[in-house]
Amino acid sequence: MILLDGKKLANKIQEKIKEDVELLKKGSITPGLAVILIGDDPASRVYVKKKAEACKEVGVYSVVHEMPENIKEETILNTIKLMNENENINGILVQLPLPKHINQTKILEAIDPKKDVDGFHPFNMGRLCLDLDSFVPCTPLGVMEIFKEYQIDLKGKDVCIVGASNIVGKPMAALLINAFATVDICHIYTKDLKEHTKRADIVIVGVGKAGLITEDMVKDGAIVIDIGINRLDNGKLAGDVDFDNIAPKCSYITPVPGGVGPMTIAMLLSNTIKATKL
Ligand code: NAD
């Protein structure tokens, strides 16, 4: 079994990004990222803090617009408009989830697609589906980078994705189809999950349920990518996969933490540099 070390790869990518930023700065350009954080969700706060720290490490300017839970939609839209017009800001992201009274689609559609470093705007999602150059959501993009680094060939592979959200499962499926894999997407209403996962060469799980994928659900030699992040009662982080029992039968597997998570942040930085170069 080979451990897919997302942390190591993310560090390598960030070193390269640091060099890119230095070059841009020589031309008097400092990449800038604006993050909008609404409410007090502790997980969102942790993610935003990590993103801001990563920006600082590579020399990207970042600003966090914090807003209270009861903020009006109009205020968020106005802030996005200002960021769209601000020449010092190259990338904009709105940390999800949003409070219930806010229309998420309206917010994401307000971001200039050229600054949409999370790749959630319908314009970018559409281009991704058509296999055209676009901003690709950071988590599935990070998974593709892992495949590239470890020279895992996707052509003709049977891939089962568990979790079909707009930010993880669906863009992951588009990327894999574009790479000529055969893709099976499962979700909460899938009748027999094991029947799908068991026959896959590659199982990619992004659900948010610790221990969802057990050893009997994965075939020998499978490649397992665990996107899930769950905080256990003992305070530790875990993915969606029963790692200890599944790892011995896999050919490759990502750990949690240290797998897909750090790659998501590295891809955000990479998308911010891409937006700056545009
Ligand atoms: P979401 O709630 O939007 O989507 C969850 C998906 O899982 C849905 O499609 C749902 O139908 C499916 N699902 C739920 N229960 C299921 C079950 N029992 N069997 C099969 N499918 C089931 O969540 P999300 O935003 O896509 O996030 C999913 C997980 O990935 C979370 O744990 C989140 O923390 C994690 N995540 C990690 C990163 C990272 O950087 N590693 C980034 C984004 C999300």
XYZ file of C-alpha atoms and ligand atoms in Angstrom:
322
model
C 0.000 0.000 0.000
C 1.283 3.459 -0.867
C 0.164 6.437 1.175
C -0.837 9.379 -1.014
C 0.913 12.162 0.861
C -1.161 15.269 0.132
C 0.695 17.314 2.700
C 4.072 16.737 1.072
C 2.692 17.447 -2.396
C 0.912 20.585 -1.168
C 4.201 21.855 0.309
C 5.965 21.224 -2.988
C 3.255 23.105 -4.914
C 3.333 25.973 -2.427
C 7.097 26.328 -2.852
C 6.543 26.707 -6.598
C 3.743 29.224 -5.971
C 6.075 31.223 -3.727
C 8.488 31.557 -6.665
C 5.621 32.607 -8.960
C 4.567 35.258 -6.449
C 8.129 36.585 -6.202
C 8.263 36.927 -9.983
C 4.895 38.706 -10.054
C 6.086 41.049 -7.306
C 9.155 41.922 -9.375
C 6.663 43.209 -11.939
C 4.948 45.167 -9.128
C 1.993 42.790 -8.968
C 0.925 41.298 -5.642
C -1.765 38.638 -5.976
C -4.748 39.451 -3.758
C -7.456 37.207 -2.334
C -10.658 38.423 -0.649
C -12.528 36.016 1.602
C -16.053 36.646 2.846
C -16.871 34.858 6.089
C -20.422 35.001 7.411
C -21.517 33.897 10.875
C -19.779 31.955 13.616
C -19.494 28.408 12.254
C -16.332 27.115 14.003
C -15.275 24.864 11.094
C -15.615 27.759 8.619
C -13.499 29.935 10.886
C -10.763 27.287 11.002
C -10.804 26.906 7.186
C -10.634 30.665 6.616
C -7.779 30.998 9.111
C -5.846 28.231 7.322
C -6.442 29.874 3.942
C -5.240 33.266 5.223
C -2.128 31.662 6.768
C -1.330 29.863 3.514
C -1.639 33.155 1.602
C 0.769 34.809 4.011
C 3.286 31.971 3.667
C 3.511 32.330 -0.106
C 3.283 36.134 -0.175
C -0.303 36.491 -1.426
C -2.170 39.484 0.035
C -5.421 38.384 1.677
C -8.287 40.180 3.329
C -11.131 38.588 5.278
C -14.497 40.352 5.331
C -16.252 39.053 8.427
C -19.998 39.514 8.606
C -22.538 38.596 11.305
C -24.970 35.667 10.901
C -27.947 38.037 10.429
C -26.296 40.054 7.640
C -28.524 41.211 4.773
C -28.018 39.585 1.393
C -27.709 43.024 -0.167
C -24.697 43.866 2.009
C -22.890 40.726 0.884
C -23.715 41.506 -2.753
C -22.382 45.042 -2.337
C -19.133 43.746 -0.853
C -18.724 41.296 -3.747
C -19.349 44.136 -6.211
C -16.622 46.213 -4.563
C -14.205 43.264 -4.683
C -15.092 42.607 -8.334
C -14.124 46.204 -9.110
C -11.027 46.294 -6.893
C -7.886 45.942 -9.031
C -5.833 44.742 -6.059
C -8.125 41.750 -5.587
C -7.618 38.907 -8.048
C -9.591 36.188 -6.327
C -12.822 36.210 -4.324
C -14.271 33.417 -2.264
C -17.315 33.194 -0.079
C -16.869 30.601 2.658
C -19.735 28.095 2.632
C -22.151 27.161 4.154
C -24.142 30.391 4.239
C -26.895 31.219 6.722
C -30.336 29.892 5.661
C -31.776 33.319 4.761
C -29.083 33.958 2.149
C -29.593 32.776 -1.431
C -26.349 30.914 -2.130
C -26.818 30.811 -5.898
C -27.351 34.564 -6.044
C -24.180 35.152 -4.005
C -21.993 32.794 -6.038
C -23.332 34.209 -9.315
C -22.397 37.725 -8.197
C -18.675 36.881 -8.200
C -16.866 37.879 -11.380
C -16.102 34.491 -13.060
C -12.551 35.761 -13.715
C -12.055 36.108 -9.933
C -13.957 32.942 -9.012
C -11.035 31.062 -7.430
C -13.355 28.505 -5.823
C -14.770 27.647 -9.256
C -18.368 27.561 -7.994
C -19.818 30.086 -10.484
C -22.140 28.400 -13.046
C -19.980 29.910 -15.810
C -16.911 28.020 -14.570
C -18.860 24.854 -13.758
C -20.280 24.893 -17.280
C -16.854 25.340 -18.842
C -15.501 22.518 -16.671
C -18.242 20.187 -17.939
C -17.305 21.121 -21.514
C -13.614 20.455 -20.732
C -12.727 24.092 -21.423
C -10.210 26.085 -19.408
C -11.905 27.322 -16.232
C -11.499 27.788 -12.519
C -11.959 24.308 -11.076
C -13.184 23.757 -7.492
C -10.136 23.332 -5.281
C -10.864 19.981 -3.627
C -11.466 17.911 -6.786
C -8.623 19.783 -8.491
C -6.373 18.755 -5.591
C -7.407 15.118 -6.036
C -6.468 15.321 -9.738
C -3.046 16.722 -8.762
C -2.538 13.739 -6.453
C -3.320 11.356 -9.334
C -0.847 13.254 -11.510
C 1.931 13.241 -8.918
C 1.639 9.505 -8.290
C 1.223 8.777 -12.018
C -2.125 7.089 -11.538
C -3.595 6.567 -14.977
C -7.318 7.312 -15.087
C -8.120 6.331 -18.655
C -10.702 3.541 -18.688
C -10.668 3.156 -14.884
C -13.945 2.479 -13.058
C -14.290 5.245 -10.497
C -17.002 5.366 -7.853
C -17.589 8.784 -6.292
C -19.581 8.756 -3.060
C -21.130 12.181 -2.425
C -22.641 14.301 -5.172
C -22.414 17.874 -3.898
C -21.843 20.842 -6.209
C -18.466 21.560 -4.610
C -17.013 18.057 -4.382
C -18.748 15.138 -6.118
C -20.110 16.802 -9.268
C -16.941 18.681 -10.322
C -14.906 15.566 -9.410
C -17.084 13.576 -11.812
C -16.601 16.150 -14.594
C -12.812 16.095 -14.180
C -12.723 12.307 -14.260
C -14.965 12.069 -17.316
C -12.689 14.595 -19.027
C -9.791 12.264 -18.123
C -11.677 9.344 -19.775
C -12.524 7.447 -16.601
C -15.871 5.659 -16.274
C -17.689 7.403 -13.457
C -20.374 6.184 -11.084
C -21.766 8.797 -8.656
C -23.498 7.705 -5.451
C -25.391 9.763 -2.897
C -27.747 9.496 0.043
C -30.466 7.820 -2.065
C -28.207 5.245 -3.702
C -29.890 1.872 -3.091
C -26.890 -0.376 -2.486
C -23.743 1.635 -1.917
C -21.507 -1.391 -1.483
C -22.594 -2.801 -4.839
C -21.147 0.356 -6.443
C -17.980 0.836 -4.380
C -17.005 -2.845 -4.454
C -16.497 -2.985 -8.214
C -14.569 0.300 -8.541
C -10.856 0.559 -9.296
C -10.877 3.940 -7.560
C -13.234 4.964 -4.745
C -13.495 8.682 -3.943
C -15.537 9.567 -0.872
C -16.730 13.028 0.158
C -19.766 12.703 2.399
C -19.013 13.774 5.962
C -19.785 10.508 7.787
C -16.920 8.877 9.689
C -16.605 5.153 8.999
C -19.096 5.163 6.098
C -16.805 3.086 3.887
C -15.825 -0.190 5.499
C -13.294 -2.817 4.458
C -15.896 -5.116 2.844
C -16.992 -2.294 0.483
C -13.658 -1.981 -1.329
C -12.020 -4.483 -3.643
C -8.433 -5.693 -3.222
C -5.908 -3.321 -4.781
C -8.348 -0.413 -5.002
C -7.233 3.221 -4.855
C -9.091 5.086 -2.112
C -9.356 8.866 -1.867
C -10.937 10.139 1.333
C -12.222 13.706 1.115
C -14.405 13.599 4.234
C -13.473 15.599 7.319
C -15.144 14.586 10.569
C -14.383 15.698 14.105
C -14.677 12.627 16.358
C -15.890 12.720 19.976
C -12.266 12.318 21.116
C -11.382 15.524 19.267
C -9.419 13.776 16.502
C -10.031 14.300 12.798
C -11.155 11.387 10.638
C -12.257 10.873 7.083
C -15.241 8.894 5.793
C -13.198 5.729 5.342
C -12.346 3.102 7.962
C -8.667 3.757 7.261
C -7.050 1.159 9.551
C -8.952 -1.767 8.051
C -9.072 -0.584 4.439
C -5.467 0.609 4.015
C -3.857 -2.887 4.019
C -5.929 -4.007 1.007
C -5.472 -0.828 -1.068
C -2.830 -0.082 -3.656
C -2.977 3.633 -2.733
C -4.889 5.562 -0.082
C -5.040 9.144 1.244
C -4.802 9.714 4.994
C -6.984 12.143 6.964
C -5.519 14.501 7.976
C -2.638 15.004 5.537
C -4.336 13.873 2.334
C -6.823 15.910 0.337
C -7.183 18.744 2.894
C -3.774 20.401 2.344
C -4.196 19.980 -1.421
C -7.433 21.992 -1.314
C -5.535 24.963 0.136
C -2.662 24.574 -2.335
C -5.176 24.626 -5.206
C -6.796 27.774 -3.842
C -3.400 29.470 -3.982
C -2.799 28.064 -7.442
C -6.191 29.374 -8.656
C -5.398 32.780 -7.141
C -2.134 32.944 -9.103
C -3.988 31.858 -12.237
C -6.539 34.651 -11.682
C -3.717 37.157 -11.173
C -2.028 36.141 -14.413
C -5.333 36.551 -16.273
P -22.636 17.980 1.378
O -23.395 17.758 2.641
O -22.924 19.150 0.532
O -22.811 16.681 0.457
C -22.757 15.403 0.981
C -23.054 14.385 -0.114
O -22.981 13.096 0.461
C -24.445 14.510 -0.728
O -24.385 14.283 -2.116
C -25.238 13.396 -0.052
O -26.299 12.878 -0.873
C -24.165 12.363 0.158
N -24.445 11.461 1.276
C -24.864 11.768 2.524
N -25.014 10.654 3.267
C -24.700 9.616 2.472
C -24.674 8.218 2.647
N -25.010 7.661 3.811
N -24.295 7.443 1.606
C -23.949 7.979 0.419
N -23.956 9.313 0.189
C -24.329 10.109 1.203
O -21.111 17.921 1.801
P -19.796 18.497 1.040
O -19.719 19.960 1.233
O -19.710 17.927 -0.338
O -18.665 17.828 1.943
C -18.551 16.426 2.056
C -17.428 16.084 3.005
O -16.204 16.514 2.420
C -17.485 16.759 4.368
O -16.947 15.892 5.338
C -16.593 17.964 4.218
O -16.054 18.395 5.440
C -15.539 17.377 3.322
N -14.799 18.363 2.549
C -13.460 18.263 2.611
C -12.685 19.135 1.891
C -11.211 18.972 1.965
O -10.500 19.913 1.686
N -10.709 17.788 2.298
C -13.271 20.131 1.108
C -14.661 20.175 1.021
C -15.421 19.278 1.755
